[in-house]
Amino acid sequence: MARPLGPVRLKKANPITLVIGGALCIFILYFIIGPSGTDFSAARKAAAASHPLSPPTSAFRKSSKNGGKTKPPPVMRYNLNNVTITHNPVDNRENVLILTPMARFYQEYWDNLMRLSYPHELITLGFILPKNKEGNAATSELQKQIAKTQTSGPEKARFNSIIILRQDFDPPISSQDEVERHKMQNQKARRAAMAKARNSLLFTTLGPAVSWVLWLDADIIETPPNLIQDLALHDKPLIAPNCFQRYYNTETKKMDERPYDFNNWQDSPTAQELGEKMGPDEILLEGYKEMPTFRSLMAYMYKPDEDKHTEVPLDGVGGTALLVKADVHRDGAMFPAFPFYHLIETEGFAKMAKRLGWQATGLPNYKVYHYNE
């Protein structure tokens, strides 16, 4: 016969156990119904671009607090008709992209860049450097100056943005010494590599809000502070100042200056005849006695007593300093790394621009200065 059960007494719970249990319940409930702290995982957040155009290979996502769900990637719309390119870029708040292929870093180049009077908040800087020992050293020095300017420098001196690229191909010549890189036998390979570097830099950095592109070589160490305004004032699609070099004249025993960039020229019948006799892979070069072209060189058109804004038409341009309307590049004018009408790199660019209807102009009395090695 079953024995009847008496009243059941429950054992009193330990207070510590109750506290721990309560904490666990709160912890679990927080993760079940609590708000999401981020819109997407940390890994995806790290890979997302902070701007829809930079870097172009990363997805751009706007943060959202809409129920913890990520908004779809935005569709960016740009009306290029609203981008002005005028003779008064400062008053019209026009964006300028300064592009510099750099193999060596010169402090004088950076100091000159800092002295430019164009509003720095309207300037984006773009650099491309080779992947070699010299390129690594230049990149290190460049980054030091960028950090100094962009983080601890006065806000007025800071640039809108700065982009650094490293080349994905090896330089064709091992040395960047002035004598070595200007040897005639090195020109085709060297300038083809330069054209590739310029194109990589241009195609990666040219955004829809850019009005002007200023090509400025890394060894240009002295320009007027109003360089951009002065060149833009002419309202030309391509415009080049005259590049000179300061040096110590051993005959006069004092500092002097001499022409440097011979790639700004007006074509000649002799050069055209030479080109007609060349094979498809041959190029015309300027400034070499082995190939007399008898072109009119802007380097020798300088007249000290005349207006610095005197204009001359050009058929070929150099890249030491060159201001280009962004529409010229948007129309497709680039730097051929191959013989284009027997021209290459910047000279080929001028020819390509002309074929697209854009005429190059030079200022023979407006001088900028090249570093003297």
Short mmCIF file of C-alpha atoms in Angstrom, two decimals:
data_model
loop_
_atom_site.label_atom_id
_atom_site.label_comp_id
_atom_site.label_asym_id
_atom_site.label_seq_id
_atom_site.Cartn_x
_atom_site.Cartn_y
_atom_site.Cartn_z
CA MET A 1 0.00 0.00 0.00
CA ALA A 2 1.43 3.32 -1.01
CA ARG A 3 2.40 5.64 1.71
CA PRO A 4 0.91 9.16 1.50
CA LEU A 5 3.40 11.92 0.80
CA GLY A 6 3.73 14.73 3.27
CA PRO A 7 4.31 18.38 2.39
CA VAL A 8 7.43 19.07 0.26
CA ARG A 9 9.93 21.67 1.59
CA LEU A 10 12.05 23.47 -1.03
CA LYS A 11 15.64 24.20 -0.19
CA LYS A 12 16.38 27.93 0.07
CA ALA A 13 18.49 29.17 -2.85
CA ASN A 14 21.93 30.67 -2.31
CA PRO A 15 21.84 34.52 -2.85
CA ILE A 16 25.05 34.36 -4.93
CA THR A 17 23.40 31.88 -7.27
CA LEU A 18 20.45 34.22 -7.75
CA VAL A 19 22.71 37.15 -8.58
CA ILE A 20 24.69 35.16 -11.16
CA GLY A 21 21.50 33.78 -12.72
CA GLY A 22 19.97 37.22 -12.95
CA ALA A 23 23.08 38.64 -14.60
CA LEU A 24 23.10 35.85 -17.17
CA CYS A 25 19.45 36.46 -18.01
CA ILE A 26 20.07 40.18 -18.53
CA PHE A 27 23.16 39.40 -20.66
CA ILE A 28 21.21 37.00 -22.90
CA LEU A 29 18.24 39.34 -23.26
CA TYR A 30 20.57 42.21 -24.28
CA PHE A 31 21.93 40.27 -27.26
CA ILE A 32 18.46 39.03 -28.25
CA ILE A 33 16.49 42.27 -28.20
CA GLY A 34 19.13 44.96 -27.71
CA PRO A 35 20.04 47.47 -30.51
CA SER A 36 22.79 46.62 -32.94
CA GLY A 37 26.00 48.55 -32.23
CA THR A 38 27.16 48.58 -35.88
CA ASP A 39 25.53 48.36 -39.25
CA PHE A 40 27.73 45.55 -40.53
CA SER A 41 30.52 43.30 -39.36
CA ALA A 42 33.91 44.68 -38.40
CA ALA A 43 35.55 42.94 -41.35
CA ARG A 44 33.16 44.51 -43.86
CA LYS A 45 33.47 47.86 -42.14
CA ALA A 46 37.25 47.73 -42.45
CA ALA A 47 36.98 46.96 -46.16
CA ALA A 48 34.41 49.64 -46.93
CA ALA A 49 35.48 52.90 -48.52
CA SER A 50 34.83 56.14 -46.69
CA HIS A 51 34.10 57.86 -50.02
CA PRO A 52 32.39 56.44 -53.11
CA LEU A 53 35.41 57.19 -55.30
CA SER A 54 38.28 56.21 -53.00
CA PRO A 55 39.46 53.54 -53.10
CA PRO A 56 37.54 52.54 -56.24
CA THR A 57 37.99 48.81 -55.56
CA SER A 58 36.16 48.89 -52.20
CA ALA A 59 32.41 49.02 -51.70
CA PHE A 60 31.05 52.27 -50.28
CA ARG A 61 28.37 51.93 -47.57
CA LYS A 62 26.68 54.65 -45.62
CA SER A 63 26.10 53.98 -41.94
CA SER A 64 22.47 53.49 -40.98
CA LYS A 65 20.38 53.44 -37.81
CA ASN A 66 17.28 52.24 -39.59
CA GLY A 67 16.48 49.19 -37.46
CA GLY A 68 20.11 48.09 -37.57
CA LYS A 69 19.89 47.35 -41.29
CA THR A 70 22.46 48.48 -43.80
CA LYS A 71 21.19 50.80 -46.49
CA PRO A 72 21.93 49.71 -50.08
CA PRO A 73 25.04 51.24 -51.67
CA PRO A 74 24.20 54.69 -53.03
CA VAL A 75 23.95 55.58 -56.70
CA MET A 76 26.23 58.59 -57.16
CA ARG A 77 25.20 61.17 -59.76
CA TYR A 78 27.56 63.81 -61.14
CA ASN A 79 26.56 66.44 -63.65
CA LEU A 80 29.78 67.37 -65.44
CA ASN A 81 28.00 70.35 -66.96
CA ASN A 82 28.11 71.90 -63.50
CA VAL A 83 31.92 71.64 -63.29
CA THR A 84 33.27 75.05 -64.26
CA ILE A 85 36.68 75.50 -65.91
CA THR A 86 37.31 79.23 -66.09
CA HIS A 87 40.04 81.86 -66.18
CA ASN A 88 39.19 82.76 -62.56
CA PRO A 89 39.35 79.43 -60.72
CA VAL A 90 39.73 80.87 -57.21
CA ASP A 91 36.50 82.89 -57.25
CA ASN A 92 34.67 79.96 -58.85
CA ARG A 93 36.04 77.49 -56.28
CA GLU A 94 37.44 75.15 -58.92
CA ASN A 95 39.22 71.97 -57.83
CA VAL A 96 42.80 71.45 -58.98
CA LEU A 97 44.55 68.08 -59.17
CA ILE A 98 48.35 68.35 -58.95
CA LEU A 99 50.01 65.18 -60.28
CA THR A 100 53.67 64.35 -59.75
CA PRO A 101 55.59 61.24 -60.85
CA MET A 102 58.36 61.01 -58.27
CA ALA A 103 61.57 58.96 -58.26
CA ARG A 104 63.43 61.16 -55.75
CA PHE A 105 62.15 63.46 -53.05
CA TYR A 106 63.49 67.02 -52.98
CA GLN A 107 62.61 69.15 -49.97
CA GLU A 108 62.68 72.22 -52.19
CA TYR A 109 59.86 70.72 -54.28
CA TRP A 110 57.65 70.31 -51.22
CA ASP A 111 58.54 73.75 -49.87
CA ASN A 112 57.59 75.29 -53.21
CA LEU A 113 54.32 73.34 -53.21
CA MET A 114 53.51 74.74 -49.77
CA ARG A 115 54.06 78.29 -51.04
CA LEU A 116 51.43 78.00 -53.77
CA SER A 117 48.82 80.66 -53.08
CA TYR A 118 45.93 78.71 -54.61
CA PRO A 119 43.58 77.67 -51.75
CA HIS A 120 44.95 74.38 -50.49
CA GLU A 121 41.48 73.11 -49.59
CA LEU A 122 40.77 73.06 -53.34
CA ILE A 123 43.94 71.09 -54.19
CA THR A 124 44.30 67.32 -54.33
CA LEU A 125 47.83 65.94 -54.63
CA GLY A 126 48.62 62.72 -56.47
CA PHE A 127 51.98 60.95 -56.52
CA ILE A 128 53.31 57.79 -58.16
CA LEU A 129 56.66 56.30 -57.14
CA PRO A 130 58.67 53.30 -58.38
CA LYS A 131 58.94 50.10 -56.35
CA ASN A 132 62.70 50.16 -55.85
CA LYS A 133 65.21 51.35 -53.26
CA GLU A 134 65.13 54.97 -54.42
CA GLY A 135 61.35 54.90 -54.61
CA ASN A 136 61.11 53.52 -51.07
CA ALA A 137 63.36 56.29 -49.75
CA ALA A 138 61.36 58.95 -51.61
CA THR A 139 58.08 57.54 -50.32
CA SER A 140 59.35 57.63 -46.74
CA GLU A 141 60.43 61.29 -47.01
CA LEU A 142 57.20 62.23 -48.78
CA GLN A 143 55.07 60.64 -46.09
CA LYS A 144 56.96 62.54 -43.38
CA GLN A 145 56.14 65.85 -45.02
CA ILE A 146 52.53 64.83 -45.63
CA ALA A 147 52.08 63.88 -41.97
CA LYS A 148 53.66 67.14 -40.87
CA THR A 149 51.39 69.19 -43.14
CA GLN A 150 48.11 67.32 -42.82
CA THR A 151 48.15 66.55 -39.09
CA SER A 152 50.17 69.16 -37.25
CA GLY A 153 50.35 71.98 -39.79
CA PRO A 154 47.99 74.97 -39.85
CA GLU A 155 44.59 74.19 -41.32
CA LYS A 156 45.08 76.72 -44.13
CA ALA A 157 48.13 74.78 -45.34
CA ARG A 158 46.39 71.41 -45.47
CA PHE A 159 45.43 69.98 -48.84
CA ASN A 160 41.99 68.61 -49.65
CA SER A 161 43.36 65.08 -50.07
CA ILE A 162 46.58 63.29 -50.98
CA ILE A 163 46.96 60.05 -52.92
CA ILE A 164 50.16 57.99 -53.16
CA LEU A 165 50.52 55.20 -55.72
CA ARG A 166 53.37 52.73 -56.19
CA GLN A 167 54.20 51.56 -59.73
CA ASP A 168 53.40 47.97 -60.61
CA PHE A 169 56.29 47.75 -63.09
CA ASP A 170 60.07 48.07 -62.81
CA PRO A 171 61.90 51.22 -64.01
CA PRO A 172 63.65 50.58 -67.34
CA ILE A 173 66.94 52.12 -66.15
CA SER A 174 68.46 51.48 -62.75
CA SER A 175 69.83 54.96 -62.14
CA GLN A 176 67.89 58.23 -61.98
CA ASP A 177 71.00 60.40 -62.30
CA GLU A 178 70.45 63.28 -64.70
CA VAL A 179 73.20 62.24 -67.13
CA GLU A 180 72.06 58.62 -67.28
CA ARG A 181 68.36 59.29 -67.73
CA HIS A 182 68.98 61.79 -70.56
CA LYS A 183 71.16 59.50 -72.68
CA MET A 184 69.64 59.20 -76.13
CA GLN A 185 69.66 55.38 -76.13
CA ASN A 186 67.58 55.36 -72.93
CA GLN A 187 64.88 57.70 -74.14
CA LYS A 188 62.36 55.39 -75.74
CA ALA A 189 62.22 52.91 -72.86
CA ARG A 190 62.46 55.61 -70.18
CA ARG A 191 59.73 57.79 -71.64
CA ALA A 192 57.46 54.83 -72.35
CA ALA A 193 57.72 53.95 -68.65
CA MET A 194 57.06 57.58 -67.75
CA ALA A 195 53.96 57.55 -69.96
CA LYS A 196 52.64 54.44 -68.18
CA ALA A 197 53.27 56.06 -64.81
CA ARG A 198 51.49 59.27 -65.83
CA ASN A 199 48.51 57.36 -67.19
CA SER A 200 48.23 55.20 -64.07
CA LEU A 201 48.32 58.29 -61.91
CA LEU A 202 45.82 60.19 -64.05
CA PHE A 203 43.26 57.41 -64.46
CA THR A 204 43.32 56.59 -60.74
CA THR A 205 42.93 60.13 -59.42
CA LEU A 206 40.85 62.15 -61.90
CA GLY A 207 37.46 62.60 -60.23
CA PRO A 208 34.26 64.17 -61.57
CA ALA A 209 34.71 67.40 -59.56
CA VAL A 210 38.19 68.24 -60.93
CA SER A 211 38.46 71.31 -63.15
CA TRP A 212 42.21 71.56 -63.74
CA VAL A 213 45.14 69.13 -63.76
CA LEU A 214 48.58 70.55 -63.04
CA TRP A 215 51.42 68.23 -64.03
CA LEU A 216 54.41 69.20 -61.92
CA ASP A 217 57.65 67.22 -61.95
CA ALA A 218 59.23 66.29 -58.64
CA ASP A 219 62.39 68.25 -59.50
CA ILE A 220 60.61 71.56 -60.12
CA ILE A 221 61.74 73.47 -57.05
CA GLU A 222 60.82 77.07 -57.82
CA THR A 223 57.69 78.58 -59.32
CA PRO A 224 55.79 81.82 -58.77
CA PRO A 225 53.32 81.35 -55.86
CA ASN A 226 50.46 82.28 -58.22
CA LEU A 227 51.43 79.61 -60.74
CA ILE A 228 47.97 78.03 -61.01
CA GLN A 229 46.11 81.34 -61.19
CA ASP A 230 48.58 82.78 -63.71
CA LEU A 231 48.33 79.81 -66.06
CA ALA A 232 44.56 79.46 -65.72
CA LEU A 233 44.16 83.17 -66.51
CA HIS A 234 44.93 82.38 -70.16
CA ASP A 235 41.97 79.97 -70.32
CA LYS A 236 43.86 77.56 -72.62
CA PRO A 237 43.25 73.80 -72.78
CA LEU A 238 46.99 73.06 -72.37
CA ILE A 239 49.48 75.67 -71.26
CA ALA A 240 53.16 75.33 -70.37
CA PRO A 241 55.56 77.79 -68.75
CA ASN A 242 59.25 77.87 -69.71
CA CYS A 243 61.48 75.63 -67.61
CA PHE A 244 64.97 76.89 -66.73
CA GLN A 245 67.73 75.72 -64.41
CA ARG A 246 69.93 77.78 -62.09
CA TYR A 247 73.64 76.89 -62.06
CA TYR A 248 77.05 78.29 -61.13
CA ASN A 249 78.73 79.75 -64.22
CA THR A 250 82.44 78.97 -63.97
CA GLU A 251 83.28 81.57 -66.62
CA THR A 252 81.56 84.52 -64.94
CA LYS A 253 82.14 83.12 -61.43
CA LYS A 254 78.55 83.74 -60.38
CA MET A 255 75.11 82.13 -60.47
CA ASP A 256 73.41 81.99 -63.84
CA GLU A 257 70.49 80.21 -65.48
CA ARG A 258 69.99 78.18 -68.64
CA PRO A 259 67.08 76.62 -70.57
CA TYR A 260 66.17 73.12 -69.45
CA ASP A 261 62.99 71.66 -70.98
CA PHE A 262 63.35 71.23 -74.76
CA ASN A 263 60.10 69.33 -75.24
CA ASN A 264 58.06 72.52 -75.68
CA TRP A 265 58.37 73.18 -79.41
CA GLN A 266 56.84 74.25 -82.68
CA ASP A 267 57.16 71.67 -85.43
CA SER A 268 59.38 72.05 -88.50
CA PRO A 269 59.35 70.66 -92.07
CA THR A 270 62.64 68.89 -91.29
CA ALA A 271 61.12 67.00 -88.34
CA GLN A 272 58.09 66.06 -90.40
CA GLU A 273 60.33 64.72 -93.18
CA LEU A 274 62.34 62.70 -90.67
CA GLY A 275 59.13 61.19 -89.34
CA GLU A 276 57.97 60.20 -92.81
CA LYS A 277 61.17 58.18 -93.31
CA MET A 278 60.95 56.39 -89.96
CA GLY A 279 59.66 52.92 -89.26
CA PRO A 280 56.43 52.49 -87.27
CA ASP A 281 58.25 51.90 -83.97
CA GLU A 282 60.74 54.77 -84.21
CA ILE A 283 60.36 58.06 -82.38
CA LEU A 284 61.56 61.62 -82.89
CA LEU A 285 63.60 63.09 -80.04
CA GLU A 286 64.34 66.70 -79.28
CA GLY A 287 67.55 68.24 -77.96
CA TYR A 288 70.03 65.70 -79.40
CA LYS A 289 72.67 66.61 -81.97
CA GLU A 290 72.38 63.11 -83.44
CA MET A 291 68.83 63.99 -84.55
CA PRO A 292 68.65 67.61 -85.73
CA THR A 293 64.99 68.52 -86.17
CA PHE A 294 65.33 72.30 -86.52
CA ARG A 295 62.14 72.79 -84.54
CA SER A 296 61.54 76.15 -82.86
CA LEU A 297 62.15 75.50 -79.16
CA MET A 298 60.29 77.59 -76.60
CA ALA A 299 63.34 77.26 -74.35
CA TYR A 300 65.11 79.74 -76.67
CA MET A 301 62.17 82.12 -77.10
CA TYR A 302 62.62 83.78 -73.70
CA LYS A 303 62.85 87.57 -73.87
CA PRO A 304 63.50 89.18 -70.47
CA ASP A 305 62.08 92.58 -71.38
CA GLU A 306 58.75 91.32 -72.70
CA ASP A 307 55.47 90.51 -70.96
CA LYS A 308 55.59 87.22 -69.07
CA HIS A 309 52.09 86.42 -70.35
CA THR A 310 53.13 86.45 -74.01
CA GLU A 311 51.65 83.38 -75.73
CA VAL A 312 53.00 81.14 -78.49
CA PRO A 313 51.29 78.10 -80.07
CA LEU A 314 53.01 74.75 -79.45
CA ASP A 315 52.97 71.39 -81.22
CA GLY A 316 54.87 69.52 -78.51
CA VAL A 317 54.90 69.98 -74.73
CA GLY A 318 57.06 68.84 -71.84
CA GLY A 319 55.82 67.67 -68.48
CA THR A 320 57.99 69.66 -66.11
CA ALA A 321 55.07 72.04 -65.54
CA LEU A 322 51.87 71.82 -67.56
CA LEU A 323 48.35 72.98 -66.72
CA VAL A 324 45.59 71.04 -68.49
CA LYS A 325 41.86 71.52 -68.47
CA ALA A 326 40.37 68.33 -67.04
CA ASP A 327 38.05 68.06 -70.07
CA VAL A 328 41.09 67.43 -72.28
CA HIS A 329 41.86 64.26 -70.33
CA ARG A 330 38.18 63.34 -70.08
CA ASP A 331 37.97 63.52 -73.88
CA GLY A 332 40.60 60.78 -74.03
CA ALA A 333 43.92 62.59 -74.37
CA MET A 334 46.54 60.56 -72.52
CA PHE A 335 50.29 59.91 -72.67
CA PRO A 336 51.09 57.31 -75.34
CA ALA A 337 53.63 54.75 -74.19
CA PHE A 338 54.06 53.81 -77.86
CA PRO A 339 55.05 55.81 -80.96
CA PHE A 340 52.11 58.07 -81.82
CA TYR A 341 52.93 59.89 -85.05
CA HIS A 342 56.54 59.11 -84.01
CA LEU A 343 56.03 60.95 -80.71
CA ILE A 344 55.86 59.55 -77.19
CA GLU A 345 54.80 60.56 -73.67
CA THR A 346 54.18 64.33 -73.22
CA GLU A 347 54.96 65.21 -76.85
CA GLY A 348 52.62 62.44 -77.95
CA PHE A 349 50.02 63.80 -75.51
CA ALA A 350 50.14 67.22 -77.21
CA LYS A 351 49.65 65.54 -80.60
CA MET A 352 46.76 63.45 -79.30
CA ALA A 353 45.12 66.49 -77.72
CA LYS A 354 45.45 68.38 -81.00
CA ARG A 355 43.81 65.49 -82.88
CA LEU A 356 40.92 65.87 -80.41
CA GLY A 357 40.68 69.59 -81.14
CA TRP A 358 42.70 70.99 -78.22
CA GLN A 359 45.59 73.36 -79.02
CA ALA A 360 48.66 73.61 -76.77
CA THR A 361 50.02 77.03 -75.77
CA GLY A 362 53.35 78.10 -74.30
CA LEU A 363 54.47 81.07 -72.19
CA PRO A 364 58.13 81.63 -73.18
CA ASN A 365 58.65 84.49 -70.68
CA TYR A 366 57.04 82.79 -67.69
CA LYS A 367 59.73 80.76 -65.95
CA VAL A 368 59.83 77.86 -63.49
CA TYR A 369 63.06 76.28 -62.28
CA HIS A 370 64.40 72.73 -62.30
CA TYR A 371 66.63 71.23 -59.63
CA ASN A 372 70.33 71.24 -60.53
CA GLU A 373 72.03 67.96 -59.68
#
